[in-house]
Amino acid sequence: MQEDKPTKKVAVVGGGLAGALMAVYMAKRGFKVDVYEARKDPRSEATIRGRSVNLAFSVRGIESLKAVGADDSVRELGIPMNARMIHSHNGRTTPIPYGKKGQFLLSVERQKLNKDLLSVAETYPGVDLHFEHKLIASDLERGHLSFRRNGNDDQRLEVDADLVIGSDGAYSTIRRELLRRPRFDFSQEYIPHGYKELCLAPTKDGEFAMAVNYLHIWPRQTFMMIALPNQDKSFTCTLFLPFEEFDKMKTKEAVLDFFQAEFPDFLALMGEENLVEEYFRNPVAPMISVKCHPYHVRDKVVIIGDAAHAMVPFYGQGTNCAFEDCLVFDGLLEKHSNDFGAVLAEYSRTRNKDVEAMCDLAMYNYIEMRALVTSPVFLMKKKLFNFLHWIMPNTFIPLYTMVSFSQIPYHTVIERSHWQDKVVWRAAVATAVVTGIGAIITALRITKKDLKLF
Ligand code: FAD
């Protein structure tokens, strides 16, 4: 009689968004999965403050959830945002659609999504969730992990796994360990801006205070504010401002003067008292972009999500990209019949150029969102690209559409976007030259005719 192969043990470090979804993917493949999360079980706690409250969710994220049947919560609870709503200084609002009719982003509550994914993971018999287990040391070559339990140094847990998946976020402990290895490339960049969240409550009648199906943006060239709708009819507004500007706003008067000068329409909706209370209650947080390579150690360890590629949040792709990591990884498991050595090597090699492309695009949007969306040239280019996309849907696809509404690999998105820009630029120059020559010929003909007359 043939003996059953022992089930391989997978340890997922970090039960945030990427870790929870990866646990579902791995459990679906029949592995024994243990998720170790430093924090308490979010399902037993009220909202945890300090992280952004809601996320803009798009095709890559949705498709990655759908592949394992975990898309219910975003589909049911996500609020569609069909367009950006640009707020000018004078309070005028202008919608700029994201793509074609029917294309929208979803505003999703981060905590709710995380809780739902953990619950989905727990429905698989092979999954165990261990909260208040903080990774403090590891031997990556052996797949050995040491955890501190319940915040108590005396309570340790030692674990050996066949595969360790590091999904422990932008300040990853596993990545820190990878840094000690030879030939591990790493770079990080903090941008000069920080962010502060402010909650815009529903109106007295219990309605949304602004038009609901939009991602509201107040672009102000060197800084900006955005707002996404929540299920409870509030908006989570995020002010992105250089740290030194935040530092200047120490008093109630300074805050009110700033909002009166820059966001008077928002101040009117928020009310002075509420704004000041929210402003001083919520912290200012930094934003980091991280690139590194390779993502794996032999057939033992791999990092995914923010642990591998934290990005600035201006394209709303951090979670979408982290979820796509799970989908791509699963595809390689399928391709290599769960051979971890082959999968990890190919994952590192092929995924790197895509996620680094996305980190670069996010940096680009850091400028586009706060400055370019108000530029007439930018808006004209957007209209032209939308038109070209309409007449040649497979040849011309606007950059934003490729990132948010397609699953075209991110590095191909950048290559195609450069090619499209070049073609349009050349066509514009050729049109200008032909028009110019035409104008000269016409002028010469008229002059000749005029000379004959006189
Ligand atoms: P995390 O969500 O950070 O999860 C990591 C988990 O690991 C945490 O639960 C943490 O407690 C745990 N952990 C850490 N260290 C240890 C340890 N030593 N031991 C055990 N557990 C540990 N993305 C979008 O797609 N759309 C958006 O609109 C969007 N908006 C954003 C707005 C802001 C202001 C910011 C900052 C980010 C935004 N993002 C957005 C990005 C998104 O938040 C991240 O990309 C996403 O959270 C990454 O998920 P993750 O699971 O890799 O990391």
XYZ file of C-alpha atoms and ligand atoms in Angstrom:
507
model
C 0.000 0.000 0.000
C 1.303 3.469 -0.903
C 1.927 5.689 2.130
C 0.319 9.154 2.123
C 2.868 11.967 1.748
C 2.922 14.118 4.901
C 1.116 17.446 4.417
C 3.599 20.271 4.014
C 3.556 22.927 6.754
C 3.298 26.559 5.724
C 3.872 29.353 8.257
C 2.420 32.731 7.276
C 3.989 35.547 9.312
C 1.616 38.530 9.457
C -2.144 38.137 9.318
C -2.829 41.470 7.616
C -4.448 41.716 4.209
C -1.839 39.821 2.161
C -1.207 37.176 4.845
C -4.900 36.426 5.349
C -5.507 36.008 1.622
C -2.354 33.914 1.144
C -3.553 31.616 3.950
C -6.736 31.009 1.950
C -4.777 30.253 -1.236
C -2.435 27.839 0.561
C -5.248 26.110 2.455
C -7.107 25.594 -0.817
C -4.067 23.663 -2.048
C -4.313 21.375 0.943
C -1.313 22.597 2.948
C -1.313 22.814 6.738
C -1.305 26.593 7.309
C -0.451 28.454 10.517
C -0.853 32.232 10.523
C 1.143 34.137 13.169
C -0.026 37.706 13.769
C 1.575 40.138 16.232
C -1.660 41.958 17.046
C -4.808 40.819 18.798
C -7.573 39.205 16.759
C -9.152 42.226 14.998
C -12.520 40.450 15.103
C -12.569 40.734 18.883
C -11.718 44.431 18.921
C -13.352 47.694 18.019
C -11.745 49.619 15.114
C -8.006 49.860 15.428
C -6.978 53.441 14.786
C -3.658 54.392 13.268
C -3.914 52.702 9.854
C -5.800 54.126 6.914
C -9.476 53.259 7.345
C -10.532 52.530 3.794
C -8.937 51.392 0.562
C -9.618 52.014 -3.099
C -9.984 48.598 -4.589
C -9.719 47.730 -8.266
C -9.628 44.848 -10.746
C -6.387 43.161 -9.655
C -7.525 42.950 -6.051
C -11.037 41.809 -6.933
C -9.836 39.123 -9.358
C -7.355 37.785 -6.792
C -10.152 37.476 -4.228
C -12.512 36.002 -6.786
C -10.044 33.229 -7.696
C -10.517 31.722 -4.229
C -14.172 32.739 -3.815
C -13.348 35.404 -1.202
C -14.754 38.441 -3.000
C -18.120 38.583 -1.227
C -17.199 41.246 1.283
C -15.787 43.707 -1.273
C -18.654 43.120 -3.660
C -21.332 43.542 -0.998
C -19.761 46.260 1.111
C -17.604 48.178 -1.338
C -18.956 51.549 -2.431
C -18.458 52.198 -6.159
C -16.523 55.357 -7.049
C -17.152 56.100 -10.731
C -15.001 59.194 -10.988
C -12.647 61.561 -9.227
C -14.411 64.699 -7.980
C -12.006 67.622 -8.139
C -12.642 70.398 -5.593
C -11.265 73.811 -6.615
C -10.330 76.572 -4.169
C -13.607 78.380 -4.918
C -15.648 75.286 -4.079
C -16.384 74.387 -7.716
C -16.477 70.628 -8.260
C -15.578 68.855 -11.526
C -15.908 65.109 -12.063
C -13.203 63.272 -14.048
C -14.307 59.690 -14.791
C -11.806 56.899 -14.133
C -12.450 55.044 -17.334
C -15.339 53.962 -19.511
C -18.908 53.754 -18.254
C -19.179 50.838 -15.854
C -15.543 51.078 -14.718
C -15.215 52.107 -11.093
C -13.070 51.727 -8.021
C -14.546 50.310 -4.834
C -14.112 52.014 -1.477
C -13.632 49.169 0.996
C -13.157 49.199 4.771
C -9.703 47.817 5.508
C -10.597 46.335 8.896
C -13.754 44.703 7.632
C -11.911 43.144 4.693
C -9.135 41.870 6.965
C -11.636 40.392 9.424
C -13.613 38.730 6.611
C -10.503 37.201 5.056
C -9.372 35.815 8.403
C -12.809 34.273 8.854
C -12.704 32.789 5.335
C -9.246 31.326 6.079
C -10.569 29.795 9.297
C -13.258 27.873 7.444
C -10.509 25.568 6.094
C -9.704 22.691 8.451
C -5.971 23.015 7.759
C -5.750 26.638 8.948
C -4.890 27.804 12.471
C -4.669 31.473 13.372
C -2.328 32.508 16.196
C -2.811 36.081 17.373
C -0.436 37.989 19.664
C 2.449 35.989 18.195
C 5.200 38.387 17.230
C 8.120 37.060 15.210
C 11.319 38.077 16.964
C 13.977 35.849 15.407
C 14.370 33.422 12.534
C 16.771 31.061 10.842
C 15.681 31.420 7.245
C 17.855 28.633 5.844
C 16.098 26.130 8.114
C 12.637 27.710 8.116
C 12.840 28.102 11.880
C 10.863 30.868 13.590
C 10.799 32.217 17.161
C 7.739 34.047 18.396
C 7.025 36.054 21.527
C 3.506 35.334 22.726
C 1.014 37.717 24.350
C 3.659 40.437 24.635
C 5.431 38.339 27.264
C 9.161 37.658 26.901
C 8.831 34.473 28.940
C 6.250 33.028 26.572
C 8.131 31.838 23.514
C 7.097 29.558 20.700
C 9.600 27.837 18.389
C 8.273 26.686 15.031
C 9.680 24.803 12.031
C 7.955 25.081 8.673
C 8.481 23.674 5.187
C 7.675 27.100 3.780
C 7.665 30.507 5.510
C 5.646 33.279 3.856
C 6.618 36.712 5.168
C 3.638 39.041 4.885
C 4.601 41.177 7.869
C 4.217 44.566 6.238
C 6.359 47.554 5.296
C 8.635 47.215 8.349
C 8.996 43.432 7.926
C 11.086 41.469 10.432
C 11.691 38.743 7.851
C 12.995 41.294 5.360
C 15.347 42.603 8.061
C 16.739 39.088 8.297
C 17.100 38.892 4.495
C 19.155 42.092 4.650
C 21.907 40.198 6.442
C 22.299 37.849 3.495
C 24.808 38.441 0.687
C 23.534 39.772 -2.657
C 20.246 41.017 -1.232
C 19.401 44.371 -2.873
C 17.438 46.858 -0.834
C 16.418 50.502 -1.069
C 13.858 52.575 0.773
C 12.654 56.133 0.456
C 10.510 58.225 2.772
C 8.709 60.968 0.878
C 8.608 64.476 2.413
C 4.826 64.250 2.880
C 3.029 62.698 5.815
C -0.680 61.921 6.069
C -3.403 62.586 8.597
C -6.907 61.149 8.480
C -10.030 63.147 9.342
C -13.521 61.709 9.557
C -16.318 63.692 7.892
C -19.452 62.509 9.689
C -22.872 62.007 8.015
C -25.228 65.011 7.952
C -27.847 65.541 10.679
C -30.320 63.641 8.467
C -27.946 60.681 8.394
C -26.896 61.223 4.773
C -23.488 61.446 3.075
C -22.154 65.007 3.400
C -20.866 64.956 -0.214
C -21.762 63.142 -3.430
C -21.179 59.494 -2.582
C -19.922 57.671 -5.669
C -16.701 59.628 -6.075
C -13.150 59.719 -4.840
C -12.994 63.375 -3.799
C -9.717 65.200 -4.411
C -8.636 68.696 -3.358
C -5.416 69.107 -5.430
C -3.295 72.045 -4.295
C -0.061 71.559 -6.293
C 2.339 70.859 -3.421
C -0.167 69.034 -1.216
C -3.669 67.618 -1.391
C -6.559 66.058 0.443
C -8.701 63.108 -0.661
C -11.916 61.570 0.712
C -13.411 58.080 0.278
C -16.958 57.115 1.293
C -17.672 54.591 4.073
C -20.607 52.242 4.631
C -21.739 54.240 7.685
C -22.205 57.301 5.402
C -19.131 59.053 6.712
C -16.087 59.928 4.568
C -12.518 59.195 5.523
C -10.527 62.209 4.410
C -6.738 62.051 4.174
C -4.626 65.179 4.182
C -1.223 64.700 2.497
C 1.111 67.519 3.474
C 4.879 67.989 3.899
C 5.914 67.216 7.483
C 7.258 70.731 8.015
C 3.828 72.172 7.147
C 2.156 69.847 9.646
C 4.736 71.011 12.191
C 3.645 74.618 11.694
C 0.043 73.829 12.646
C 0.278 73.634 16.394
C -2.719 75.742 17.388
C -6.447 75.684 16.722
C -6.154 79.070 14.949
C -3.386 77.848 12.635
C -5.453 74.801 11.633
C -8.580 76.830 10.959
C -6.649 79.477 8.974
C -5.094 76.751 6.837
C -8.400 75.007 6.079
C -10.163 78.332 5.481
C -7.503 79.298 2.933
C -7.125 75.914 1.205
C -10.290 73.860 1.709
C -13.112 76.318 2.564
C -15.846 74.009 1.211
C -14.580 71.155 3.351
C -14.358 73.361 6.438
C -17.994 74.380 5.938
C -19.057 70.720 5.804
C -16.914 69.646 8.706
C -17.606 72.539 11.086
C -14.808 74.296 12.969
C -15.208 72.427 16.241
C -15.253 68.962 14.644
C -12.311 69.739 12.433
C -10.120 70.911 15.295
C -11.081 67.908 17.416
C -10.348 65.430 14.598
C -7.164 67.213 13.590
C -5.575 67.059 17.014
C -6.841 63.564 17.795
C -5.305 61.837 14.770
C -1.578 61.290 14.250
C 0.555 62.238 11.256
C 2.071 59.117 9.673
C 4.989 58.776 7.248
C 4.921 57.098 3.825
C 7.660 54.816 2.613
C 8.561 53.161 -0.679
C 10.586 49.944 -0.454
C 12.249 47.933 -3.207
C 14.258 44.778 -2.674
C 15.345 41.588 -4.400
C 15.361 38.551 -4.316
C 12.177 37.767 -2.393
C 13.148 34.246 -1.423
C 15.635 31.971 0.321
C 16.083 28.561 -1.316
C 12.814 26.594 -1.073
C 12.124 27.885 2.450
C 11.146 31.554 2.629
C 9.383 34.126 0.474
C 8.169 37.665 1.211
C 5.041 39.178 -0.332
C 2.912 42.327 -0.035
C 4.327 45.415 1.655
C 7.149 43.316 3.127
C 8.495 42.952 -0.413
C 7.320 46.202 -2.027
C 5.794 48.925 0.121
C 4.689 51.770 -2.114
C 3.375 55.293 -1.620
C -0.442 55.150 -1.663
C -1.186 57.510 -4.564
C -2.269 54.893 -7.115
C -4.349 52.944 -4.591
C -2.498 49.790 -5.631
C -0.646 48.591 -2.489
C -3.283 46.039 -1.491
C -4.273 45.299 -5.073
C -0.643 44.472 -5.853
C -0.247 42.457 -2.624
C -3.352 40.419 -3.517
C -2.045 39.928 -7.048
C 1.154 38.538 -5.461
C -1.006 35.715 -4.037
C -2.629 35.032 -7.411
C 0.721 34.992 -9.243
C 2.315 32.786 -6.568
C -0.583 30.354 -6.781
C -0.228 30.206 -10.572
C 3.422 29.188 -10.136
C 2.511 26.521 -7.570
C 0.162 25.114 -10.164
C 2.777 25.333 -12.920
C 5.469 23.611 -10.829
C 3.197 21.098 -9.066
C 3.880 22.667 -5.640
C 7.664 22.342 -5.977
C 8.636 25.182 -3.599
C 12.221 25.466 -4.886
C 11.143 26.058 -8.495
C 8.218 28.303 -7.518
C 10.198 30.611 -5.220
C 13.026 31.107 -7.713
C 10.646 31.920 -10.570
C 8.465 34.120 -8.373
C 11.449 36.270 -7.317
C 12.712 36.550 -10.854
C 9.451 37.362 -12.623
C 7.508 39.321 -10.008
C 10.279 41.780 -9.217
C 10.042 43.837 -12.414
C 6.279 44.126 -12.033
C 6.136 45.282 -8.432
C 9.033 47.700 -8.904
C 7.199 49.119 -11.936
C 4.183 49.652 -9.665
C 6.319 51.364 -6.996
C 7.512 53.764 -9.734
C 3.981 54.382 -11.014
C 2.828 55.158 -7.464
C 5.596 57.754 -7.160
C 4.502 59.251 -10.488
C 0.910 59.528 -9.277
C 2.178 61.316 -6.158
C 2.671 64.260 -8.546
C -0.263 63.610 -10.889
C -2.889 63.589 -8.154
C -1.890 66.778 -6.404
C -0.757 68.867 -9.382
C -1.419 67.503 -12.867
C -5.157 66.884 -12.510
C -5.651 70.655 -12.610
C -3.496 71.185 -15.718
C -5.431 71.832 -18.988
C -2.734 70.006 -21.026
C -3.074 66.939 -18.785
C -6.863 66.996 -19.066
C -6.673 67.363 -22.851
C -4.267 64.419 -23.061
C -6.642 62.350 -20.926
C -9.546 63.176 -23.261
C -7.456 62.364 -26.335
C -6.372 59.009 -24.887
C -9.942 58.175 -23.891
C -11.010 58.966 -27.463
C -8.226 56.822 -28.959
C -9.178 54.027 -26.550
C -12.773 54.322 -27.710
C -11.901 53.939 -31.402
C -9.025 51.426 -30.873
C -9.855 49.678 -27.572
C -7.115 47.060 -27.858
C -4.357 49.291 -29.197
C -4.682 52.383 -27.032
C -5.407 51.912 -23.353
C -4.970 54.897 -21.012
C -2.314 54.352 -18.330
C -4.797 54.570 -15.454
C -7.070 52.033 -17.149
C -4.200 49.571 -17.607
C -3.188 49.869 -13.942
C -6.609 49.845 -12.326
C -8.949 48.063 -14.728
C -6.760 45.395 -16.294
C -4.421 42.611 -15.233
C -1.720 43.552 -17.743
C 1.580 42.983 -15.901
C 2.707 46.282 -14.372
C 6.032 46.375 -16.246
C 4.180 45.888 -19.549
C 1.875 48.736 -18.516
C 4.870 51.087 -18.346
C 6.298 49.847 -21.662
C 2.936 50.193 -23.430
C 2.364 53.610 -21.920
C 5.744 54.867 -23.213
C 4.975 53.432 -26.657
C 1.511 55.072 -26.707
C 2.956 58.421 -25.634
C 5.567 58.191 -28.393
C 3.002 57.335 -31.074
C 0.659 60.152 -30.016
C 3.539 62.622 -29.781
C 4.795 61.665 -33.283
C 1.260 61.862 -34.684
C 0.853 65.311 -33.106
C 4.151 66.538 -34.588
C 3.275 65.064 -38.034
C -0.171 66.715 -37.883
C 1.400 70.046 -36.934
C 3.937 69.796 -39.782
C 1.296 68.847 -42.390
C -1.012 71.621 -41.148
C 1.870 74.095 -41.250
C 2.865 73.109 -44.810
C -0.788 73.279 -45.869
C -1.091 76.769 -44.397
C 2.072 77.950 -46.176
C 0.916 76.539 -49.553
C -2.503 78.146 -49.144
C -0.879 81.464 -48.230
C 1.433 81.285 -51.260
C -1.457 80.499 -53.629
C -3.469 83.414 -52.296
C -0.489 85.734 -52.691
C 0.049 84.556 -56.319
C -3.634 85.072 -57.116
C -3.536 88.505 -55.495
C -0.427 89.433 -57.524
C -2.191 88.447 -60.785
C -5.126 90.658 -59.856
C -3.018 93.696 -59.294
P -0.073 44.993 6.329
O -1.470 45.310 5.998
O 0.781 46.054 6.951
O -0.070 43.710 7.283
C 1.108 43.257 7.913
C 0.691 42.458 9.139
O 1.849 41.858 9.717
C 0.083 43.337 10.230
O -1.137 42.777 10.638
C 1.126 43.340 11.341
O 0.560 43.432 12.628
C 1.795 41.992 11.126
N 3.183 41.956 11.624
C 4.143 42.899 11.499
N 5.282 42.494 12.080
C 5.039 41.259 12.595
C 5.832 40.330 13.321
N 7.105 40.597 13.652
N 5.269 39.155 13.691
C 3.984 38.854 13.372
N 3.171 39.711 12.697
C 3.704 40.898 12.304
N -3.700 50.075 -1.038
C -4.673 49.941 -1.978
O -4.709 48.944 -2.717
N -5.635 50.902 -2.126
C -5.648 52.031 -1.359
O -6.518 52.886 -1.521
C -4.626 52.197 -0.375
N -4.608 53.301 0.390
C -3.623 53.460 1.307
C -3.590 54.636 2.048
C -2.578 54.865 2.950
C -2.554 56.145 3.716
C -1.577 53.870 3.138
C -0.452 54.095 4.122
C -1.601 52.692 2.414
C -2.623 52.473 1.484
N -2.677 51.313 0.704
C -3.647 51.166 -0.244
C -1.626 50.276 0.821
C -2.055 49.148 1.744
O -2.356 49.644 3.003
C -0.945 48.114 1.861
O -0.361 47.863 0.622
C -1.498 46.806 2.435
O -1.931 47.011 3.735
C -0.414 45.733 2.407
O -0.857 44.580 3.067
P 0.177 43.645 3.822
O -0.628 42.515 4.347
O 1.350 43.378 2.970
O 0.729 44.526 5.037
